């Protein structure tokens, strides 16, 4: 039963918006529940595929960074604890992060399941996540590993150029501007993000491989892991992802 405040909020929403949301939920009710994890290094295309899968299967996208910020902003008990840790310069504990995921799963948008992105990063985190899901009487259905060669990632990321004010992005090889270093629309100069260089990428990849390879093996042993060939074109990767999720 909605509270008076929530009901009043609904009165201000256009009928067409309410109806389209109701139809979306009815359509979603026919979809199978899915609890997914996307694993992959920076630049592997997880961020491109997540919205497609989220919409196709009516899932919620759980990014631990976004969830922590939201919990801190809304001052939930777990958010208060997370803020205390952050202010002391400490890492937020695995138990806290799993607790925030547990809370997020109660939201209506997560009713059909979720895509976890950026978590778990260690085997300990994976075990704690499994324990929490077991208490809920559920488990991870599928883990997609966006496998891609480091040299391909280096070419993808070091070739990226951004137009700061609009956010338009270019790539020297795959989507070059008409004039090198210049935005097509405004003629203003393009920049490279500080992180989009080979040195930063190599250190991030080294951390990813040392931390996350054991997580990939953990889920492989549970027979829920599927490797996605992430160096393919985005549309081909989408087809591969959908095929993996329908099996």
Coordinates of C-alpha atoms in Angstrom, one line a residue:
X1 CA 0.0 0.0 0.0
X2 CA 1.5 3.3 -1.1
X3 CA 1.8 6.1 1.5
X4 CA -0.1 9.4 1.1
X5 CA 3.0 11.2 -0.1
X6 CA 3.8 8.5 -2.7
X7 CA 0.2 8.5 -3.9
X8 CA 0.2 12.3 -4.3
X9 CA 3.4 12.0 -6.3
X10 CA 1.7 9.6 -8.7
X11 CA -1.2 12.1 -9.2
X12 CA 1.3 14.5 -10.8
X13 CA 2.5 11.9 -13.4
X14 CA 1.0 12.0 -16.9
X15 CA -1.4 9.2 -17.6
X16 CA 0.5 8.2 -20.7
X17 CA 3.7 7.8 -18.6
X18 CA 1.8 5.8 -15.9
X19 CA 0.3 3.5 -18.6
X20 CA 3.6 3.0 -20.4
X21 CA 5.3 2.0 -17.1
X22 CA 2.4 -0.3 -16.3
X23 CA 2.7 -2.0 -19.7
X24 CA 6.4 -2.3 -19.3
X25 CA 6.0 -4.0 -15.9
X26 CA 3.3 -6.4 -17.3
X27 CA 5.7 -7.3 -20.2
X28 CA 8.6 -7.7 -17.7
X29 CA 6.5 -10.0 -15.6
X30 CA 6.8 -12.6 -18.4
X31 CA 10.6 -12.5 -18.5
X32 CA 12.7 -15.1 -16.6
X33 CA 14.5 -13.9 -13.5
X34 CA 18.3 -13.4 -14.1
X35 CA 21.1 -12.6 -11.7
X36 CA 24.2 -11.7 -13.7
X37 CA 27.7 -10.6 -13.2
X38 CA 29.7 -8.8 -15.9
X39 CA 33.5 -9.2 -15.6
X40 CA 36.0 -7.5 -17.8
X41 CA 38.9 -5.1 -17.9
X42 CA 38.5 -1.3 -18.6
X43 CA 37.5 -0.7 -22.2
X44 CA 36.2 -4.3 -22.8
X45 CA 32.7 -3.0 -23.6
X46 CA 30.8 -4.0 -20.5
X47 CA 29.3 -0.5 -20.3
X48 CA 28.0 -0.8 -23.9
X49 CA 26.3 -4.1 -23.3
X50 CA 24.8 -3.5 -19.8
X51 CA 22.0 -1.2 -21.0
X52 CA 21.0 -3.6 -23.8
X53 CA 20.8 -6.6 -21.5
X54 CA 19.1 -4.5 -18.7
X55 CA 16.3 -3.4 -21.1
X56 CA 16.0 -6.8 -22.8
X57 CA 15.5 -8.7 -19.5
X58 CA 14.1 -5.9 -17.2
X59 CA 17.0 -6.1 -14.9
X60 CA 18.6 -3.4 -12.7
X61 CA 22.2 -2.4 -13.3
X62 CA 24.1 -2.4 -10.0
X63 CA 27.4 -0.5 -10.1
X64 CA 29.0 -0.6 -6.7
X65 CA 30.4 2.9 -7.0
X66 CA 26.9 4.3 -7.9
X67 CA 25.2 2.3 -5.1
X68 CA 27.7 3.5 -2.5
X69 CA 27.3 7.1 -3.5
X70 CA 23.5 6.7 -3.4
X71 CA 23.5 5.0 0.0
X72 CA 25.8 7.8 1.4
X73 CA 23.5 10.5 -0.1
X74 CA 20.3 8.9 1.3
X75 CA 21.9 8.4 4.7
X76 CA 20.8 4.8 5.1
X77 CA 22.4 3.0 8.1
X78 CA 24.8 1.3 5.8
X79 CA 25.4 4.5 3.9
X80 CA 26.4 6.3 7.2
X81 CA 28.9 3.5 7.9
X82 CA 30.3 3.7 4.4
X83 CA 30.7 7.5 4.7
X84 CA 32.6 7.1 8.0
X85 CA 35.0 4.7 6.3
X86 CA 35.5 6.9 3.3
X87 CA 36.1 10.0 5.5
X88 CA 38.8 8.1 7.4
X89 CA 40.4 7.2 4.0
X90 CA 39.6 3.5 4.6
X91 CA 38.3 1.1 2.0
X92 CA 34.6 0.3 2.5
X93 CA 34.4 -3.3 3.9
X94 CA 33.2 -6.2 1.7
X95 CA 30.4 -6.9 4.2
X96 CA 29.1 -3.3 3.8
X97 CA 29.2 -3.4 0.0
X98 CA 27.3 -6.8 0.0
X99 CA 24.8 -5.3 2.5
X100 CA 24.2 -2.3 0.1
X101 CA 23.7 -4.8 -2.8
X102 CA 21.3 -6.7 -0.5
X103 CA 19.3 -3.5 0.1
X104 CA 19.3 -2.6 -3.6
X105 CA 17.7 -5.9 -4.5
X106 CA 14.6 -5.0 -2.6
X107 CA 13.8 -2.2 -5.0
X108 CA 10.9 -2.8 -7.6
X109 CA 13.3 -2.2 -10.5
X110 CA 15.4 -5.2 -9.3
X111 CA 12.4 -7.5 -9.1
X112 CA 13.4 -9.6 -12.1
X113 CA 17.1 -9.6 -11.2
X114 CA 20.3 -7.6 -11.7
X115 CA 23.5 -7.0 -13.6
X116 CA 26.4 -6.6 -11.1
X117 CA 29.2 -4.6 -12.7
X118 CA 32.6 -4.0 -11.0
X119 CA 31.9 -6.5 -8.2
X120 CA 33.0 -9.0 -7.0
X121 CA 36.7 -8.2 -7.6
X122 CA 38.1 -10.8 -5.3
X123 CA 37.2 -14.4 -4.3
X124 CA 36.4 -13.3 -0.8
X125 CA 33.9 -10.8 -2.2
X126 CA 32.4 -13.5 -4.4
X127 CA 32.0 -15.9 -1.4
X128 CA 30.3 -13.2 0.7
X129 CA 28.0 -12.4 -2.3
X130 CA 27.1 -16.1 -2.6
X131 CA 26.3 -16.3 1.2
X132 CA 24.0 -13.3 1.0
X133 CA 22.2 -14.6 -2.1
X134 CA 21.9 -18.1 -0.4
X135 CA 20.1 -16.4 2.6
X136 CA 17.6 -15.0 0.1
X137 CA 17.2 -18.5 -1.4
X138 CA 18.7 -17.5 -4.8
X139 CA 22.1 -17.6 -6.6
X140 CA 24.1 -16.1 -9.5
X141 CA 22.7 -17.5 -12.8
X142 CA 25.4 -16.5 -15.2
X143 CA 28.8 -14.7 -15.2
X144 CA 29.9 -13.2 -18.5
X145 CA 33.7 -12.7 -18.8
X146 CA 34.4 -10.0 -21.5
X147 CA 37.7 -11.5 -22.7
X148 CA 39.9 -9.3 -24.8
X149 CA 43.6 -9.1 -25.5
X150 CA 45.5 -6.4 -23.7
X151 CA 47.0 -5.1 -26.9
X152 CA 43.5 -4.6 -28.4
X153 CA 42.5 -2.7 -25.3
X154 CA 45.6 -0.5 -25.6
X155 CA 44.7 0.5 -29.1
X156 CA 41.0 1.1 -28.2
X157 CA 41.8 3.3 -25.2
X158 CA 44.9 5.2 -26.2
X159 CA 43.1 6.3 -29.4
X160 CA 40.2 7.9 -27.6
X161 CA 39.7 11.7 -27.9
X162 CA 36.9 13.7 -26.2
X163 CA 35.3 17.0 -26.9
X164 CA 35.0 18.3 -23.3
X165 CA 31.9 20.5 -23.4
X166 CA 29.6 18.2 -25.4
X167 CA 31.1 14.8 -24.3
X168 CA 31.4 13.7 -28.0
X169 CA 34.0 11.0 -28.4
X170 CA 36.2 10.1 -31.3
X171 CA 38.8 7.4 -32.0
X172 CA 41.9 8.0 -34.2
X173 CA 41.3 4.6 -35.9
X174 CA 37.7 3.6 -35.4
X175 CA 35.8 7.0 -35.5
X176 CA 38.3 9.7 -36.4
X177 CA 37.3 13.4 -36.5
X178 CA 37.2 15.1 -40.0
X179 CA 40.2 17.1 -38.9
X180 CA 42.7 15.4 -36.5
X181 CA 42.4 16.8 -33.0
X182 CA 39.4 19.0 -33.8
X183 CA 35.6 18.5 -33.0
X184 CA 33.5 18.1 -36.1
X185 CA 30.7 20.3 -34.9
X186 CA 32.3 23.2 -33.1
X187 CA 35.9 23.2 -34.5
X188 CA 37.1 23.2 -30.9
X189 CA 40.2 21.2 -29.8
X190 CA 39.8 17.6 -28.6
X191 CA 41.5 16.3 -25.5
X192 CA 42.6 12.9 -24.2
X193 CA 41.5 11.9 -20.6
X194 CA 44.5 11.6 -18.3
X195 CA 43.6 7.9 -17.7
X196 CA 43.5 7.2 -21.5
X197 CA 47.2 6.5 -21.8
X198 CA 49.2 3.3 -22.2
X199 CA 51.0 3.6 -18.8
X200 CA 47.8 4.1 -16.7
X201 CA 46.1 1.4 -18.7
X202 CA 48.9 -1.2 -18.1
X203 CA 48.8 -0.6 -14.3
X204 CA 45.0 -1.0 -14.3
X205 CA 45.2 -4.1 -16.4
X206 CA 47.9 -5.6 -14.1
X207 CA 45.6 -5.0 -11.1
X208 CA 42.6 -6.4 -13.0
X209 CA 44.5 -9.6 -13.9
X210 CA 46.0 -10.3 -10.5
X211 CA 42.8 -9.6 -8.6
X212 CA 40.1 -10.9 -11.0
X213 CA 41.6 -14.0 -12.7
X214 CA 40.9 -16.0 -9.4
X215 CA 37.3 -14.7 -9.5
X216 CA 36.9 -15.9 -13.1
X217 CA 38.2 -19.4 -12.0
X218 CA 35.9 -19.4 -9.0
X219 CA 32.8 -19.0 -11.2
X220 CA 34.2 -21.4 -13.8
X221 CA 34.3 -24.1 -11.2
X222 CA 30.6 -23.4 -10.4
X223 CA 29.8 -23.9 -14.1
X224 CA 28.1 -20.5 -14.5
X225 CA 30.9 -18.7 -16.5
X226 CA 30.7 -17.9 -20.2
X227 CA 33.6 -16.2 -22.0
X228 CA 32.5 -13.5 -24.5
X229 CA 34.9 -12.6 -27.3
X230 CA 34.9 -8.8 -26.5
X231 CA 37.2 -7.7 -29.3
X232 CA 34.4 -8.2 -31.9
X233 CA 32.2 -5.3 -33.1
X234 CA 29.6 -4.2 -30.5
X235 CA 26.6 -5.7 -32.5
X236 CA 28.4 -9.0 -32.7
X237 CA 29.2 -8.9 -29.0
X238 CA 25.5 -8.2 -28.3
X239 CA 24.5 -11.3 -30.3
X240 CA 27.0 -13.4 -28.4
X241 CA 25.8 -12.0 -25.0
X242 CA 22.1 -12.7 -25.9
X243 CA 23.0 -16.3 -27.0
X244 CA 24.8 -16.9 -23.8
X245 CA 21.9 -15.7 -21.7
X246 CA 19.3 -17.7 -23.6
X247 CA 21.2 -21.0 -23.0

